[in-house]
C-alpha positions as MATLAB code, in Angstrom:
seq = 'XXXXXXXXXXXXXXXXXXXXXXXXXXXXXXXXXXXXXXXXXXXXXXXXXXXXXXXXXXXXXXXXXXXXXXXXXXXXXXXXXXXXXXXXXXXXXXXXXXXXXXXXXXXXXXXXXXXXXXXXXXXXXXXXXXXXXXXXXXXXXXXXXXXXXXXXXXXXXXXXXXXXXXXXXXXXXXXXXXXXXXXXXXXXXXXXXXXXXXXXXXXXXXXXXXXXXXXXXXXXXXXXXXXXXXXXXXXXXXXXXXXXXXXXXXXXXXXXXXXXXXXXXX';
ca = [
      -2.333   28.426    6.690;
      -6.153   29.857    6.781;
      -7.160   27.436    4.147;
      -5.812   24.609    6.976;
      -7.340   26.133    9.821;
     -10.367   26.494    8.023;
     -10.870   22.792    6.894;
      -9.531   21.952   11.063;
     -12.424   23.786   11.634;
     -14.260   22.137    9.581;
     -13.843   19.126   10.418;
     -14.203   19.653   13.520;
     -17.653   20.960   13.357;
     -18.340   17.678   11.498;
     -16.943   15.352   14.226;
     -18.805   17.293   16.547;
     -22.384   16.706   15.396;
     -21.669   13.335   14.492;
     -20.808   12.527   18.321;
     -24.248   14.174   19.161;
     -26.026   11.760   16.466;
     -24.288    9.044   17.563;
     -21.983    9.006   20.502;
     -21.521    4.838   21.053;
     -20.572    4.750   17.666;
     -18.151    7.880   17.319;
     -16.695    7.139   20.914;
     -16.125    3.006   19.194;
     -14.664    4.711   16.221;
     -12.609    7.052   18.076;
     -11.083    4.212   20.702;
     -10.534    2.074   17.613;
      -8.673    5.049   15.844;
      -6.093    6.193   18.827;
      -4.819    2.215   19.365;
      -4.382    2.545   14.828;
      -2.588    5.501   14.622;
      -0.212    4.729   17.661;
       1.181    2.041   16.268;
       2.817    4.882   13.963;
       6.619    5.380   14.803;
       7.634    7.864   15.736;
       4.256    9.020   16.723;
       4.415   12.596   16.380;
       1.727   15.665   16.614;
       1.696   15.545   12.464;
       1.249   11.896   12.109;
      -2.048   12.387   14.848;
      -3.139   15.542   12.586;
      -2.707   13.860    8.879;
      -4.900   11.076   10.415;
      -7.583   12.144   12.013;
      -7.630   15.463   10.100;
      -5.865   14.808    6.807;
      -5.369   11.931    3.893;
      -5.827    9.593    6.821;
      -9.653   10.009    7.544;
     -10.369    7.098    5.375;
      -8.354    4.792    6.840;
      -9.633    6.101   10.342;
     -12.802    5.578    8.780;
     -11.769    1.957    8.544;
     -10.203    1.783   11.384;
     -12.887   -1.058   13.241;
     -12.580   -2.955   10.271;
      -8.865   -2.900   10.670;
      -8.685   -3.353   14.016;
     -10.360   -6.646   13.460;
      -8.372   -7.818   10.791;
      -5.388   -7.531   13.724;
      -7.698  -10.027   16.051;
      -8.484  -12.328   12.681;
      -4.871  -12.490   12.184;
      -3.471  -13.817   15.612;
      -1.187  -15.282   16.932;
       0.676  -13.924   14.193;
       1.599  -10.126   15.230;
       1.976   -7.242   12.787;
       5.059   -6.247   12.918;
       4.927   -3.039   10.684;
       7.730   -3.290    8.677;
       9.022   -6.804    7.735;
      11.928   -9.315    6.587;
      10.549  -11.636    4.631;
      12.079  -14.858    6.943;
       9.157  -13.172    9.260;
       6.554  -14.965    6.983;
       5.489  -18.325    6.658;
       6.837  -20.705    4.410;
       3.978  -20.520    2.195;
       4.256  -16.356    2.042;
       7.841  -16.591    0.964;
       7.603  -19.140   -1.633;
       4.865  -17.023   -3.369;
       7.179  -13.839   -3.130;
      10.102  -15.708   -4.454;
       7.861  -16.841   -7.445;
       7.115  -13.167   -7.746;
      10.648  -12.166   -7.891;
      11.593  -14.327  -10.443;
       8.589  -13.773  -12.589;
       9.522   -9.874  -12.484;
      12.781  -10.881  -14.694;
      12.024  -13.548  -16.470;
       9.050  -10.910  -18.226;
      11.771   -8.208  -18.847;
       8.954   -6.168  -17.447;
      11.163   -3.179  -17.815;
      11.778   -3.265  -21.254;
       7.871   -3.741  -21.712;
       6.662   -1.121  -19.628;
       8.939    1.690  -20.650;
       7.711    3.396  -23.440;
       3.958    3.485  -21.674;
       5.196    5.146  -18.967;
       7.972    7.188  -20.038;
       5.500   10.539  -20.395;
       3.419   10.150  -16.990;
       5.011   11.474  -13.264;
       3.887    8.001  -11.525;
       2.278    5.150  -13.382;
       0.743    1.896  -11.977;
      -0.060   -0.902  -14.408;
      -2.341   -3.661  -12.636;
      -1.616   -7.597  -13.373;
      -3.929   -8.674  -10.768;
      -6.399   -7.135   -8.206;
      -7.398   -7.945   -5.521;
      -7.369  -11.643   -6.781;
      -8.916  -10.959   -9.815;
      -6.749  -11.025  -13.037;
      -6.839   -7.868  -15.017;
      -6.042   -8.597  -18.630;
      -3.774   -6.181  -19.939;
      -1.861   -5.451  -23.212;
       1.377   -5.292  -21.857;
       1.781   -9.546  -21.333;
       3.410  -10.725  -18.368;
       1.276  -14.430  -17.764;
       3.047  -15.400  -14.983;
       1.426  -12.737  -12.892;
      -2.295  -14.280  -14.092;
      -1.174  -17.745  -12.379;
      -3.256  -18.978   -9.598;
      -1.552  -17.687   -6.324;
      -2.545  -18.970   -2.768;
      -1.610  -15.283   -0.801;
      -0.837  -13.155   -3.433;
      -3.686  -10.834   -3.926;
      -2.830   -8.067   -6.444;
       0.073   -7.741   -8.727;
       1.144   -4.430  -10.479;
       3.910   -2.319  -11.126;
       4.579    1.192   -9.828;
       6.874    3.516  -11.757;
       8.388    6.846  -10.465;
       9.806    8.696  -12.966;
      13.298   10.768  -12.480;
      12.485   13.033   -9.846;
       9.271   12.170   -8.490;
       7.789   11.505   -4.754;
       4.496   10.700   -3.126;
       3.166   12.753    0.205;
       3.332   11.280    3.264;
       0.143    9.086    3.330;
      -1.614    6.074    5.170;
      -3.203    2.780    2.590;
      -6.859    1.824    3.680;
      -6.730   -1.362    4.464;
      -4.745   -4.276    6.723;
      -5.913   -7.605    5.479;
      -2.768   -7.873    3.220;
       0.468   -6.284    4.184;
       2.629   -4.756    1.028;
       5.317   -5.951   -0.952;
       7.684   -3.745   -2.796;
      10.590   -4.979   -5.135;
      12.568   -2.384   -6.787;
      13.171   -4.323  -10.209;
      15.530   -2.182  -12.212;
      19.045   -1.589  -10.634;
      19.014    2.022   -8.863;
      22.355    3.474   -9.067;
      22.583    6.006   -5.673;
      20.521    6.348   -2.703;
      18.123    8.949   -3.758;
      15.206    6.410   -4.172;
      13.900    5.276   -1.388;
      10.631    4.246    0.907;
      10.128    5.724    4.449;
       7.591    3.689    6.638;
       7.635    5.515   10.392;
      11.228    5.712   11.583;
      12.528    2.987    9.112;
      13.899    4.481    5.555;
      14.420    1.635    2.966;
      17.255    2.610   -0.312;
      16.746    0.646   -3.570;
      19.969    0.467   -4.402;
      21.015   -1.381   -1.099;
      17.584   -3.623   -0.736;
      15.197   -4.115   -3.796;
      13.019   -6.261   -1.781;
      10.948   -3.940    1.219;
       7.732   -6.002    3.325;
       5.497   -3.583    5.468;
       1.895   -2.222    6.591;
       0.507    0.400    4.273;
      -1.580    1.407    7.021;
       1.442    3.012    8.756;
       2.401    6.305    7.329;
       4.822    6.171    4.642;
       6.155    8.289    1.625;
       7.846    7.161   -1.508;
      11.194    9.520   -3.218;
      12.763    9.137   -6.433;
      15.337   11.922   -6.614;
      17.300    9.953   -9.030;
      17.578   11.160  -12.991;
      16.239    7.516  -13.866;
      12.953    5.933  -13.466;
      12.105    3.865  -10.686;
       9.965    0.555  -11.195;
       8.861   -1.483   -8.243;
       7.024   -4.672   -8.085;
       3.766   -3.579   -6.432;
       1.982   -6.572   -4.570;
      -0.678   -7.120   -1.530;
       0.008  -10.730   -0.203;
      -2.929  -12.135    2.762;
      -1.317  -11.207    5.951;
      -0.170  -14.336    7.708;
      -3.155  -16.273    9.841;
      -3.163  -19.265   11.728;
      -6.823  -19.907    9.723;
      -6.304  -17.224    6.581;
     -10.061  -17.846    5.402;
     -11.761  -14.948    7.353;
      -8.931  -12.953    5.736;
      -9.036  -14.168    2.552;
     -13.457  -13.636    2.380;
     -12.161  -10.196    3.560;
      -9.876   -9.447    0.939;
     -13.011  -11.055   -1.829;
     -15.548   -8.926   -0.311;
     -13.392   -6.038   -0.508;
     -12.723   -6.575   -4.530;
     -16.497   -6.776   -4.718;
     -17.890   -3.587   -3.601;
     -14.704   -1.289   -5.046;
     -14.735   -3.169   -8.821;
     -14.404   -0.797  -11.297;
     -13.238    2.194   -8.706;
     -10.206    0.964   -7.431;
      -8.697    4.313   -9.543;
     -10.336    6.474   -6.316;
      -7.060    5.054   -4.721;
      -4.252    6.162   -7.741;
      -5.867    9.576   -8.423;
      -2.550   11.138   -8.542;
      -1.070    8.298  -10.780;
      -1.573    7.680  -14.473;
      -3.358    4.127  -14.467;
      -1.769    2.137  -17.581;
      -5.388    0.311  -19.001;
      -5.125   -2.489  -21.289;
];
């Protein structure tokens, strides 16, 4: 409890002498922060405190830059969490391919013994557009894709859940498919007031940016298809130089992201 107040504090103090240093800035950043957290549902004192004063300060941070992904991306709305008949033609072709290339690699069977000592594990395909060649062969995920921007593969071993926590950034929305058959409804994703089971739907669409928190209180490992696809845009270009310029200036520290995950490496 002190060690909270303390860091409030803190932070505080921080926020503070920034808005003396540079008040048009803070007061843009601050504006552009409110209208990103409230689109959190239910919007609750806790959701406000992680973000402005917990693991959501980065993507407060980024807030602006999100914002104007939200303007790039008209007249197509974000909707949060999504079905995938909400995307484009296009979008759910590529996902489809996805889905089928999960099985057809037996990705399972490949990934199992690498994984089988580690809490979480993500294995990377693709990132951020860029292939990311890998011992573990799966070729159909190094194909040329139109929207899909990264391809990987989260596992959650038996008994295992994230914190509640907000992704960075909104130029792609993410795509979850639960690939290996869960057999009760003690794995599951909650995104706001929406709580997706594996066993029920394997397939789960949605904004990282949102608050959300991953279980696995199952006595069987969890593996999940872990993509970013370009959010739909009536010109996807802007996005798409977004999503390039992004892979640019974070290649080789995309890991600052998966601290608390063992990163399988080629």
């Amino acid at each position: 409890m002190r060690k909270s107040v303390r860091s409030h504090v803190l932070a505080g103090a921080i926020y503070i002498a920034l808005f003396a240093l540079a008040p048009r800035a803070m007061a843009a950043l601050l504006v552009c922060g409110a209208y990103d957290v409230s689109r959190n549902r239910p919007l609750t004192l806790f959701v406000v405190d992680r973000y402005f004063f917990g693991n959501g300060i980065l993507t407060w941070a980024l807030s602006p830059f999100n914002t104007l992904t939200d303007i790039l991306a008209l007249p197509y709305r974000n909707k949060g969490v999504y079905q995938l008949e909400d995307l484009p033609a296009g979008h759910q072709a590529e996902i489809q391919r996805l889905l089928d290339a999960a099985h057809h690699e037996d990705l399972v069977a490949k990934l199992e013994a690498r994984t089988s000592e580690a809490r979480r594990s993500m294995v990377f395909f693709k990132w951020y557009g860029r292939n990311i060649d890998h011992s573990v062969e799966a070729p159909s995920f190094h194909e040329p894709y139109r929207y899909v921007k990264t391809i990987g593969v989260s596992v959650f071993n038996k008994r295992q859940s994230t914190s509640k926590h907000f992704g960075p950034f909104r130029a792609t929305i993410r795509v979850l498919y639960n690939i290996n058959q869960m057999t009760d409804d003690s794995a599951y994703i909650v995104v706001g007031g929406v709580t997706n089971y594996w066993r029920r739907q394997p397939l789960f669409i949605f904004d990282d940016t949102l608050q959300h928190q991953s279980f696995n209180e199952t006595d069987q490992a969890r593996y999940c298809l872990f993509v970013d696809i370009l959010r739909p845009a009536l010109i996807p270009q802007p996005l798409s130089g977004i999503v390039n310029s992004v892979r640019f200036f974070l290649r080789g520290v995309n890991y600052i992201f998966y601290r608390n995950w063992e990163v399988v490496k080629g």
